[in-house]
Coordinates of C-alpha atoms in Angstrom, one line a residue:
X44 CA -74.0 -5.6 138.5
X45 CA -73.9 -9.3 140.1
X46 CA -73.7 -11.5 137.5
X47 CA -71.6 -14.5 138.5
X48 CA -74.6 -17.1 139.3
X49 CA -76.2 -16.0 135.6
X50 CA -72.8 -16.7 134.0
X51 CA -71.5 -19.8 136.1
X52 CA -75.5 -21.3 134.9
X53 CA -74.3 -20.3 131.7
X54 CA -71.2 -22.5 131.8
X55 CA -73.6 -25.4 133.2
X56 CA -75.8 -25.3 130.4
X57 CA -73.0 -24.9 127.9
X58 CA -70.9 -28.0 129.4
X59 CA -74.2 -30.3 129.3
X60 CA -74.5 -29.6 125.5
X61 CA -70.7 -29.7 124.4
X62 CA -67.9 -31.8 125.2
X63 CA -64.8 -29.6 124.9
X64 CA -62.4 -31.8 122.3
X65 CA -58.7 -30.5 123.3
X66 CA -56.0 -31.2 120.8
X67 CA -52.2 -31.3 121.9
X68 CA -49.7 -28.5 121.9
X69 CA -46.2 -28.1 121.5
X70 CA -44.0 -26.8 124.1
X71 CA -43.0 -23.7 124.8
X72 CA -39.5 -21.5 125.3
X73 CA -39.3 -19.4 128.8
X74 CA -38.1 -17.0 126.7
X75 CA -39.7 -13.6 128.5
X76 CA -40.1 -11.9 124.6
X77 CA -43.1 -10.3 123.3
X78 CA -41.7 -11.2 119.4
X79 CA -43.3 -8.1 117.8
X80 CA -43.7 -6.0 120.8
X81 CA -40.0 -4.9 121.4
X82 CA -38.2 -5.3 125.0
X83 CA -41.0 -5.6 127.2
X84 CA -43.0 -8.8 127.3
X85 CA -47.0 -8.5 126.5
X86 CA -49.0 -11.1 128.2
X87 CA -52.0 -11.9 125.9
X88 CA -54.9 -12.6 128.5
X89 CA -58.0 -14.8 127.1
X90 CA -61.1 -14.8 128.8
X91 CA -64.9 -15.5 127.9
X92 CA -67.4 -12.7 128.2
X93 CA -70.8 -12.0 127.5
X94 CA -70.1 -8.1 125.8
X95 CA -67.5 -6.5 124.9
X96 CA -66.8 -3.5 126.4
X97 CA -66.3 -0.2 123.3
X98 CA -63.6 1.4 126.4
X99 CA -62.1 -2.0 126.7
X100 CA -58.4 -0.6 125.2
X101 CA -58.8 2.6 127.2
X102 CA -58.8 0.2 130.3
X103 CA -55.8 -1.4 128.9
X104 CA -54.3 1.1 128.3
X105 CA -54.6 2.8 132.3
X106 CA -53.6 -1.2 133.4
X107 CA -50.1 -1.1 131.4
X108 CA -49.3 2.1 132.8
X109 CA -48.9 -0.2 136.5
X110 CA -47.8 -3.1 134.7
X111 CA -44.8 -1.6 133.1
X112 CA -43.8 0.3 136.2
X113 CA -44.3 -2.8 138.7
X114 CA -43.1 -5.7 136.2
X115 CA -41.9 -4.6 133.6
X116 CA -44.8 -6.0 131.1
X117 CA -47.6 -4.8 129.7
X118 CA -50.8 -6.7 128.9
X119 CA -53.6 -7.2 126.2
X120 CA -57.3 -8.1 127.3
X121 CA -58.8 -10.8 124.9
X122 CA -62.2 -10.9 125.6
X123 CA -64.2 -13.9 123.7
X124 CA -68.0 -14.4 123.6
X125 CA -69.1 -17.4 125.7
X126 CA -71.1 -19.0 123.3
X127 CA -67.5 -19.2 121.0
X128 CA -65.4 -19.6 123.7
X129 CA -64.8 -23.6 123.7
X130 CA -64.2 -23.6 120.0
X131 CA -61.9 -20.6 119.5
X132 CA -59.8 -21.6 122.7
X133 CA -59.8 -24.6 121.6
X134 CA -57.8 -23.5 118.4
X135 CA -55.9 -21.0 120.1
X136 CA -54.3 -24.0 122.4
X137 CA -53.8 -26.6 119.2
X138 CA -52.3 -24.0 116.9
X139 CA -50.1 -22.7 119.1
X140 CA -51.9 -19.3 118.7
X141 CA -50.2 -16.4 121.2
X142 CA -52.4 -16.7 124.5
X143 CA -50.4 -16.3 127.6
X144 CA -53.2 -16.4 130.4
X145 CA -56.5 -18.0 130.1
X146 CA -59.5 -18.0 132.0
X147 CA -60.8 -21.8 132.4
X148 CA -62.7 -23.7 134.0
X149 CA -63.6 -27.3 135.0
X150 CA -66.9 -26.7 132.9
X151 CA -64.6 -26.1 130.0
X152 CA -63.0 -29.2 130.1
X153 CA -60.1 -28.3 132.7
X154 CA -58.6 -32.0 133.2
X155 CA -59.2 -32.4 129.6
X156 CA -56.3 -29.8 128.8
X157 CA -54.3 -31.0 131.0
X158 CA -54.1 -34.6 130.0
X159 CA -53.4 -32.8 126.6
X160 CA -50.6 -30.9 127.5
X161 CA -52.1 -27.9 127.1
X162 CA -51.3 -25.8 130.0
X163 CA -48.2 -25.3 132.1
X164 CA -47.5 -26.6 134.8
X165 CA -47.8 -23.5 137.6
X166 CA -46.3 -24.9 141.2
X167 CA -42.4 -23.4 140.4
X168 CA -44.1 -19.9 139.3
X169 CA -46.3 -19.7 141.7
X170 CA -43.6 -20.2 144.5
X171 CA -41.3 -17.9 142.6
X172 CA -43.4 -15.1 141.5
X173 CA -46.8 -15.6 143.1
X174 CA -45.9 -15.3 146.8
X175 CA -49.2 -12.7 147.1
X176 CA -51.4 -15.5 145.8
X177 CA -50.2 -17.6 148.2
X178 CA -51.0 -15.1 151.1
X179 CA -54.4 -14.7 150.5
X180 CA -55.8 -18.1 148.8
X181 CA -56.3 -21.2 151.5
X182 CA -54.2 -23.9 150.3
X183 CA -57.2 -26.4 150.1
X184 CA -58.5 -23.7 147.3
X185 CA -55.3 -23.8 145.8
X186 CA -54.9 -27.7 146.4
X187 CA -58.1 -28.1 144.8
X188 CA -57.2 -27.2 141.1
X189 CA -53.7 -30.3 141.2
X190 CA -54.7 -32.5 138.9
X191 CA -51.8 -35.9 139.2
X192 CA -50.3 -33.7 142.3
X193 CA -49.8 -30.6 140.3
X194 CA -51.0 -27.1 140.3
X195 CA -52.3 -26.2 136.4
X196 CA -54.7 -23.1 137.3
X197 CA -55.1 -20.6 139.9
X198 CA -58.4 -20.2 141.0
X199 CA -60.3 -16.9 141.2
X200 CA -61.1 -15.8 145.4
X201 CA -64.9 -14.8 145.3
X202 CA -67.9 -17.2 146.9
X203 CA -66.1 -20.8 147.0
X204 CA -68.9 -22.3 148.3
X205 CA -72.5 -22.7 147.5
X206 CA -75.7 -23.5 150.0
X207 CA -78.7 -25.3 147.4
X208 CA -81.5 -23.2 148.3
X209 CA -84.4 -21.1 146.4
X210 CA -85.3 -17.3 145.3
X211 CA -88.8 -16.0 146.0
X212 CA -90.7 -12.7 144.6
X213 CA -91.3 -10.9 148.3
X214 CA -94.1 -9.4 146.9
X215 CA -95.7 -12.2 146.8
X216 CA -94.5 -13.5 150.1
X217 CA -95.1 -10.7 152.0
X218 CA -99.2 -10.6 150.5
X219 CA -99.6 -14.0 151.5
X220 CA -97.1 -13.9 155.2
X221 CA -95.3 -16.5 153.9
X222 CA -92.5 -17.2 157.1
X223 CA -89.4 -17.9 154.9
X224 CA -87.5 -18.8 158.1
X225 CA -89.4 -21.9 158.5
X226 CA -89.0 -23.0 155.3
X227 CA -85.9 -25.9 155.1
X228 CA -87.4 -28.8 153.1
X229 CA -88.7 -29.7 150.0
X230 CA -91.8 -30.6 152.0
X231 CA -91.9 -26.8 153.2
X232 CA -91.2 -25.6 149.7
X233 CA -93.9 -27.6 148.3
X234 CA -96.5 -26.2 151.4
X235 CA -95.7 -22.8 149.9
X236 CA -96.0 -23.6 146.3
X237 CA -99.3 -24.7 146.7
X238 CA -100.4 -21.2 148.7
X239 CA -99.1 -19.5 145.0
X240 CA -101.1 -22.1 143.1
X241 CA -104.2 -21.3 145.0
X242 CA -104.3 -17.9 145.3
X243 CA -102.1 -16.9 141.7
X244 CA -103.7 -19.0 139.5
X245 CA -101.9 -17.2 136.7
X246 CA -98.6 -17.6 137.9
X247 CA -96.4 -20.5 138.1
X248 CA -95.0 -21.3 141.6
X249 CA -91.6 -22.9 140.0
X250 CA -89.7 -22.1 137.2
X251 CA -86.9 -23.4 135.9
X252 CA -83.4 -22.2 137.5
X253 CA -82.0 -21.7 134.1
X254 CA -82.9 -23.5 130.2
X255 CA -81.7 -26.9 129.8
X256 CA -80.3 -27.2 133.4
X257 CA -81.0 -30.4 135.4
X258 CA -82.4 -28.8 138.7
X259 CA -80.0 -31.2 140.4
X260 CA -77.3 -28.4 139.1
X261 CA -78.2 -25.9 141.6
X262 CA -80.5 -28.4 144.3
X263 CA -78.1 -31.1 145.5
X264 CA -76.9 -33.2 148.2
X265 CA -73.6 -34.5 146.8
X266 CA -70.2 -34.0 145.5
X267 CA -70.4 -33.9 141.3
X268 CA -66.7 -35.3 141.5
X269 CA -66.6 -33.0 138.3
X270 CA -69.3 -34.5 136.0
X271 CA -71.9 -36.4 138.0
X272 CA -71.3 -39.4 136.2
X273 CA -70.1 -41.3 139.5
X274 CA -70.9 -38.8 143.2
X275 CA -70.2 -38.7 146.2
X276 CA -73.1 -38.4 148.5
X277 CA -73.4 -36.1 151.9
X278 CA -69.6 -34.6 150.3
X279 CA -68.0 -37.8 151.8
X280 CA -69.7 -41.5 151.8
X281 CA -66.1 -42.9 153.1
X282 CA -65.3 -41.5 149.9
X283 CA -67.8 -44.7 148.1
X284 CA -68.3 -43.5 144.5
X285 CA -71.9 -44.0 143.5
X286 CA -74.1 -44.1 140.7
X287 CA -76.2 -40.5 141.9
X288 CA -79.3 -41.9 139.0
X289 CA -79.4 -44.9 141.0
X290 CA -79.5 -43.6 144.6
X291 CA -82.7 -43.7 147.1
X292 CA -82.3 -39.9 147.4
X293 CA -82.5 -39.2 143.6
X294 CA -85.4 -41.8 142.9
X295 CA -87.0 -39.4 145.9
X296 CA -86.3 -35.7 144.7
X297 CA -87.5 -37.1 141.0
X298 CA -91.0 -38.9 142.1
X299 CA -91.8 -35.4 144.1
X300 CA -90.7 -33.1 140.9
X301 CA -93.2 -35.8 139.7
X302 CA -95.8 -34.7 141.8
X303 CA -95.0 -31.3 141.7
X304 CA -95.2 -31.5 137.5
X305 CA -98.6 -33.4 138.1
X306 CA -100.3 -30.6 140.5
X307 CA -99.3 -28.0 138.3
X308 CA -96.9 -26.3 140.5
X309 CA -94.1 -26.2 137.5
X310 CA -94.2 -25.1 134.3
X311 CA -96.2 -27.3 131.8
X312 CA -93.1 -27.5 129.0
X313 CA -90.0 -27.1 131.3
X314 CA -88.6 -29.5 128.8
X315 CA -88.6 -26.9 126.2
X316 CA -88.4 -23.7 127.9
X317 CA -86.2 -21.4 126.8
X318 CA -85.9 -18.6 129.0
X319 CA -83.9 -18.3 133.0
X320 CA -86.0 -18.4 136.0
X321 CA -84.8 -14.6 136.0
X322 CA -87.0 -14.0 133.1
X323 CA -90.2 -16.0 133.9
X324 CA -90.1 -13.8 137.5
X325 CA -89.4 -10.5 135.5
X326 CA -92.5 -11.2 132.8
X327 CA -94.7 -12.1 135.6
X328 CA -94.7 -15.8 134.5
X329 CA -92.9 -17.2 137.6
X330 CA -92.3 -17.0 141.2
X331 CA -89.5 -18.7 142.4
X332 CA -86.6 -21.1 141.2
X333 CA -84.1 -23.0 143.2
X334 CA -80.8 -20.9 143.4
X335 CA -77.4 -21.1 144.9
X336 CA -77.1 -19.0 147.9
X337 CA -74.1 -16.8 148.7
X338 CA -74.0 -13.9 150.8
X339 CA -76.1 -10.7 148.5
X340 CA -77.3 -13.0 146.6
X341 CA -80.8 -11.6 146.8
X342 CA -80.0 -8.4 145.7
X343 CA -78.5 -9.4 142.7
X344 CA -81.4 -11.4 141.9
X345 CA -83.4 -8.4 142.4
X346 CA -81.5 -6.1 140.1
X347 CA -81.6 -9.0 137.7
X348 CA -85.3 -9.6 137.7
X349 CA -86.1 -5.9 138.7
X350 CA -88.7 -7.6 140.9
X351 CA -87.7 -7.5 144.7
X352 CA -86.7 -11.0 145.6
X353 CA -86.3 -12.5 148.9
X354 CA -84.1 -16.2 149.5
X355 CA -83.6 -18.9 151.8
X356 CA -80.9 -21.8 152.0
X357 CA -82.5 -25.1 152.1
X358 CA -79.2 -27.4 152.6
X359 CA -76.0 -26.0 154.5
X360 CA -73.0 -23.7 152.6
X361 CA -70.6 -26.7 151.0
X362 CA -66.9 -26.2 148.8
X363 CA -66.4 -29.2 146.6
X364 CA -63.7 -29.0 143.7
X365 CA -65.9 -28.0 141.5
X366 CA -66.8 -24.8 143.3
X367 CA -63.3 -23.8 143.4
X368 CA -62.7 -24.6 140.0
X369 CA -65.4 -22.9 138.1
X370 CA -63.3 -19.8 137.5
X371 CA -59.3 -20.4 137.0
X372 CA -56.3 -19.0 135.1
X373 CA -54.1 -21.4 133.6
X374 CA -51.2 -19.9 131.7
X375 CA -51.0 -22.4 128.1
X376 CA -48.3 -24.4 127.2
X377 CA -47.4 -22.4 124.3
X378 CA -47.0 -19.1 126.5
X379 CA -43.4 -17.2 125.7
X380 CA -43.7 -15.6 128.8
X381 CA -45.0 -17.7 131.4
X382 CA -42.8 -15.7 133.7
X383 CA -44.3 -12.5 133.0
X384 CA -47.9 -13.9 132.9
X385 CA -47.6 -15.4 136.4
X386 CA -47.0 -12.2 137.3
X387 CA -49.2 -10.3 136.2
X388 CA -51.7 -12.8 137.3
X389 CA -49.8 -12.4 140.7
X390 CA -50.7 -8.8 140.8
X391 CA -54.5 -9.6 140.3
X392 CA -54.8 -10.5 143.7
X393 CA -52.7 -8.0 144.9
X394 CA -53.0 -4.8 143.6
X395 CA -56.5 -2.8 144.3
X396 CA -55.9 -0.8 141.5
X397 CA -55.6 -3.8 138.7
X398 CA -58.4 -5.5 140.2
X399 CA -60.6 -2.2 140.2
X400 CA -59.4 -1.3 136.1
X401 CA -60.5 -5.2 135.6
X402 CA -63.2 -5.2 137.2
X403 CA -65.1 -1.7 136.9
X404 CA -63.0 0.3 134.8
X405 CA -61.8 4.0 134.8
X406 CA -62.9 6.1 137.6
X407 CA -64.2 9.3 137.3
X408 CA -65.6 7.7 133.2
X409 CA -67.2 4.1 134.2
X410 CA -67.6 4.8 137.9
X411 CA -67.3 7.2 141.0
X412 CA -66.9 6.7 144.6
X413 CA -69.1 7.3 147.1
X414 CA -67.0 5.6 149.7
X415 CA -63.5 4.1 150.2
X416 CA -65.1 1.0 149.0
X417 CA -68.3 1.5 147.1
X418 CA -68.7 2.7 143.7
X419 CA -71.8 3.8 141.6
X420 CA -72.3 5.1 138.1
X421 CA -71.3 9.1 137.3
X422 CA -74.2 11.3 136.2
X423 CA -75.4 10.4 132.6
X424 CA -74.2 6.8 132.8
X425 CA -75.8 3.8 133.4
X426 CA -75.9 0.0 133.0
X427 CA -77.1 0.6 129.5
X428 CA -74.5 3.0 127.8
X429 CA -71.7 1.9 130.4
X430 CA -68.6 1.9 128.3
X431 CA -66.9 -0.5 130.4
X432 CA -69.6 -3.1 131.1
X433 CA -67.6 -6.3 131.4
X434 CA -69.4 -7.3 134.9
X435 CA -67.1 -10.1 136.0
X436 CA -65.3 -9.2 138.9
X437 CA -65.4 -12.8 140.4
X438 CA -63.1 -13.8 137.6
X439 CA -60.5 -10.7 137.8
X440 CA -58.2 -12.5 140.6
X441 CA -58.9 -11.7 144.6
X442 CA -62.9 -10.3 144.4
X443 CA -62.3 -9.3 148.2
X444 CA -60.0 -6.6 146.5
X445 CA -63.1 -4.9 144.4
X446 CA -65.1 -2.2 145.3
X447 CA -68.4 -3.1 146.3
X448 CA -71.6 -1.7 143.9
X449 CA -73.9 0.6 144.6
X450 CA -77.1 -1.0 146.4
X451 CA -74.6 -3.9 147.9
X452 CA -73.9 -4.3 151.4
X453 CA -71.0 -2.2 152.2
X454 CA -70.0 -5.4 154.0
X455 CA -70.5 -8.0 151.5
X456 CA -66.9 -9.4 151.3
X457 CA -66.6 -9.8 154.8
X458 CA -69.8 -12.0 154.7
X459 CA -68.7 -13.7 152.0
X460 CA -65.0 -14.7 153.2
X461 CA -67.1 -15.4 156.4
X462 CA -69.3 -17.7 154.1
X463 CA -66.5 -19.1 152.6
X464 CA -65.2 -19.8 156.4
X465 CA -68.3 -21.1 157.5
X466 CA -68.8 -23.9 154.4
X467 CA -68.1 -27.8 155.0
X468 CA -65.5 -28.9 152.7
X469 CA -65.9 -32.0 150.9
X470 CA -64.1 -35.1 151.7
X471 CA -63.1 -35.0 148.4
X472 CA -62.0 -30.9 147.9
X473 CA -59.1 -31.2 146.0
X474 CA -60.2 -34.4 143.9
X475 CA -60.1 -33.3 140.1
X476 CA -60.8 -37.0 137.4
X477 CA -59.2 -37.0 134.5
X478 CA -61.8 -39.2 132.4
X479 CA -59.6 -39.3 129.0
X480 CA -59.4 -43.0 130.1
X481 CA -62.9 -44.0 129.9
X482 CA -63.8 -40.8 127.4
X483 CA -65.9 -43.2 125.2
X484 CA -68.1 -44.1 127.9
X485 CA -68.3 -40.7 129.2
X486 CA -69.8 -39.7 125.4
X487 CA -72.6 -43.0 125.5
X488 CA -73.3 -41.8 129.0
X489 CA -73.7 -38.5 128.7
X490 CA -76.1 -38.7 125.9
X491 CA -78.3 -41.1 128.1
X492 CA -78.4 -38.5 130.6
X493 CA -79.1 -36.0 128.2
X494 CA -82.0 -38.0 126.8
X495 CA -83.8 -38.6 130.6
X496 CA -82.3 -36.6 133.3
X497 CA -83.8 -33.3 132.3
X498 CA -87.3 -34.5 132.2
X499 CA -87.2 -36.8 134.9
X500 CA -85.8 -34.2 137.2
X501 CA -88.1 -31.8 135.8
X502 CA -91.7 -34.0 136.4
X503 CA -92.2 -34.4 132.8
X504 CA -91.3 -38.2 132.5
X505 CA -92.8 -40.6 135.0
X506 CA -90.3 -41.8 137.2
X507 CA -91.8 -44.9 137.9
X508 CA -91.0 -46.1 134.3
X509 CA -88.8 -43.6 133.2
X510 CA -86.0 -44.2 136.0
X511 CA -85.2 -47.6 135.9
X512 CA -85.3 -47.4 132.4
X513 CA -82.7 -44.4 132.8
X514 CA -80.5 -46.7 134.9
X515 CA -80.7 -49.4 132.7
X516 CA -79.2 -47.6 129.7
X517 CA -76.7 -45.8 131.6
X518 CA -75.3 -49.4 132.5
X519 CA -75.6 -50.5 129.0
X520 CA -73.3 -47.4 127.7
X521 CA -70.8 -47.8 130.2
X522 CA -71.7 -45.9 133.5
X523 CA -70.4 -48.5 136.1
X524 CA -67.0 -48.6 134.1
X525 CA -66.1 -45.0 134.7
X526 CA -67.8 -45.0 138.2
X527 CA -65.0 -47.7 138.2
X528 CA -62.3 -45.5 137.0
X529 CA -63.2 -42.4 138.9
X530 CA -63.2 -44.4 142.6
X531 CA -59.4 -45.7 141.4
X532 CA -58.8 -42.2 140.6
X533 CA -59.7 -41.0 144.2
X534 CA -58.3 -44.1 146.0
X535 CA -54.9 -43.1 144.1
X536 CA -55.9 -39.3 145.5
X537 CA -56.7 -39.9 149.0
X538 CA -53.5 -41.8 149.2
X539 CA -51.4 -39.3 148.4
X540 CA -53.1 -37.0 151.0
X541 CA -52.3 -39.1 153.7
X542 CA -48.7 -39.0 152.4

């Protein structure tokens, strides 16, 4: 029932191939009417999914019954396929379409709407009608989506951090004693790819993470600073923005994918696979693939592959912006009841019941409780005829409000606000760059990358030719111009942080 990593790669993979074009909006009344809906305000809320629920109106229907009594409002769920979601939010935020609150997402082109206009502005709502979000969220998470000194989103409370590290089939493991515990490099990795090799000769140790994903998306040692087009290495670097392609630790993790490529411990064609690490473990093609860690993370691995998987952290739990800003509500310019849809979003991360209809559905129809806080399916319904099977509890407001699944640790969001606790924070958490300034190199750049990254990162291209080549074009479309903008960008920042 753990689907956030699956959906966040998603997102990744999505963001690499389009770049969101945002149009400007006109603004918006305060006016708290629904037009068509009579007296009481409805707040149309827009979100990207990857089903759509047949029950979804029978869940809306049990959520307006609180919403009318506790604020007066009642609410319509908008769910939108991911693969459409850029486009057709896109055109809901130009044409002035009704959307009141929508799920976004610095993958999504976050900064990019807000240099168009296109969302409100969310600092006077949130300290008149979102005191509850302000009780549970830590201001740095909060801090984190002010873009120009000002709050445009609300982030979602789930895992805000992320530890690079990689998921192994433990049957696997376990056949050949494989001590997990003592595995903490890429050296160590690489000792036990080559026991798979050996012995599995049928099975490839390494598989992609997910299709068309730079590994360097999951396996990393710096702060993105939103795009990667300009990094910050170690999550601080006296706050130095650096060319990541042109670093001595990139040149190093490419030359051993290299050697990995070149002793057959990855896939042949990563270049052109087309399937997740998920599904290369579940057919029996694969047996690991580099993977966030968060607390249960290999159990939902597990119950994605339907293979028992066992994982390890190989770098220590970090928050940068864009960990905090992968899943958002922002309420859009064009909103006629920005009151109403701040609270409403206010009561996503306070009230258990809201959370739980968002998240799981109806009890007693879509699940039943075997405990005050874990759930499992009634008899005769599973994850395949499920009428509410929406799955995205880390997007539905405060997680640490949901009840926990079945086959979870009872525990788990204790762990993970312990996770969360435990996690360096970037020097540069809170750091969001707008790049509309430098947006034509961004497009030459991007399309460099595009062209090498992938395979470079993935052993197919020879980084001894390949990567000075790479870093040669990048400079040629524009790379050390926005590296240029983004460190005035975070001088300006850090400035105002000392303020």
């Amino acid at each position: 029932m753990q689907t956030h990593k699956r959906l966040i790669s998603m997102i990744l993979v999505c963001f690499l191939i389009l770049l969101s074009a945002c149009s400007s909006n006109k603004k918006s009344s305060t006016n708290e009417s629904s037009g068509a809906g009579g007296n009481i305000p409805e707040v149309n809320m827009v979100f990207f999914t990857t089903t759509v629920p047949k029950d979804l109106n029978l869940v809306q229907d049990e959520i307006n019954k609180i919403t009318k009594k506790k604020i007066n409002a009642k609410v319509k769920l908008t769910p939108i396929n991911i693969g459409n979601y850029v486009q057709q939010t896109n055109l809901m935020l130009s044409s002035n379409e009704k959307a009141d609150l929508m799920l976004v997402t610095s993958f999504f082109g976050y900064t990019s709407q807000v240099a168009k206009g296109q969302l409100l502005p969310l600092d006077d709502l949130v300290d008149k009608y979102g005191q509850d979000i302000k009780k549970v969220m830590d201001p740095d998470y909060l801090n984190a989506a002010k873009v120009s000194g000002k709050m445009y989103a609300i982030p979602t409370l789930r895992d805000m951090a992320g530890a690079s590290g990689i998921n192994m089939r433990k049957d696997l493991v376990d056949k050949y004693h494989i001590d997990i515990s003592k595995i903490k490099t890429l050296d160590d990795v690489e000792s036990m790819l080559k026991t798979i090799k050996k012995n599995e000769p049928s099975i490839t140790p390494i598989v992609p993470f997910q299709a068309g994903a730079q590994p360097t998306v999951v396996y990393n040692w710096f702060d993105p600073l939103g795009d990667t087009l300009g990094v910050l290495p170690n999550y601080d670097n006296n706050l130095k923005v650096v060319d990541l392609y042109e670093t001595k630790d990139y040149a190093q993790f490419v030359e051993k994918m290299r050697k990995w490529h070149d002793e057959g411990l990855t896939l042949k064609n990563p270049t052109t696979n087309t399937e997740a690490g998920t599904n290369l473990v579940k057919s029996n093609v694969g047996f690991s693939y580099f993977s966030p860690q968060k607390p249960g993370i290999a159990l939902q691995e597990s119950q994605i592959t339907t293979v028992p998987m066992v994982t390890t952290s190989l770098k220590e739990p970090v928050t940068t912006t864009s960990a905090v800003t992968t899943m958002m509500w922002g309420i859009p310019q064009g909103s006629k009841v920005p009151e109403a849809s701040m609270k409403f979003l206010n009561l996503m991360y306070q009230d258990k019941d809201i959370v739980n209809l968002l998240d799981w559905g109806i009890e007693g129809k879509h699940y039943v409780k075997v405990s005050d806080n874990v759930i499992k399916y009634p008899d005769g319904v599973d994850a395949q005829n499920d009428g509410y099977n929406l799955n995205m509890s880390f997007a539905m407001g405060d997680s640490f409000l949901s009840y926990v699944f079945e086959g979870n640790d009872p525990n788990l969001w204790t762990q993970t606000e312990e996770f969360n606790k435990s996690a360096l924070k970037s020097k540069a958490l809170g750091f969001n760059f707008d790049s509309s300034p430098v947006k034509t190199e961004v497009t030459a750049v991007t399309n460099v990358v595009s062209k090498y990254a992938l395979g470079l990162e993935s052993g197919v291209l020879d980084p001894k030719t390949k990567l000075p080549e790479f870093i040669s074009s990048l400079k040629a479309a524009g790379i050390e111009k926005i590296i240029k903008e983004k460190q005035k960008q975070l001088n300006e920042w850090a400035k105002n942080q000392n303020k």
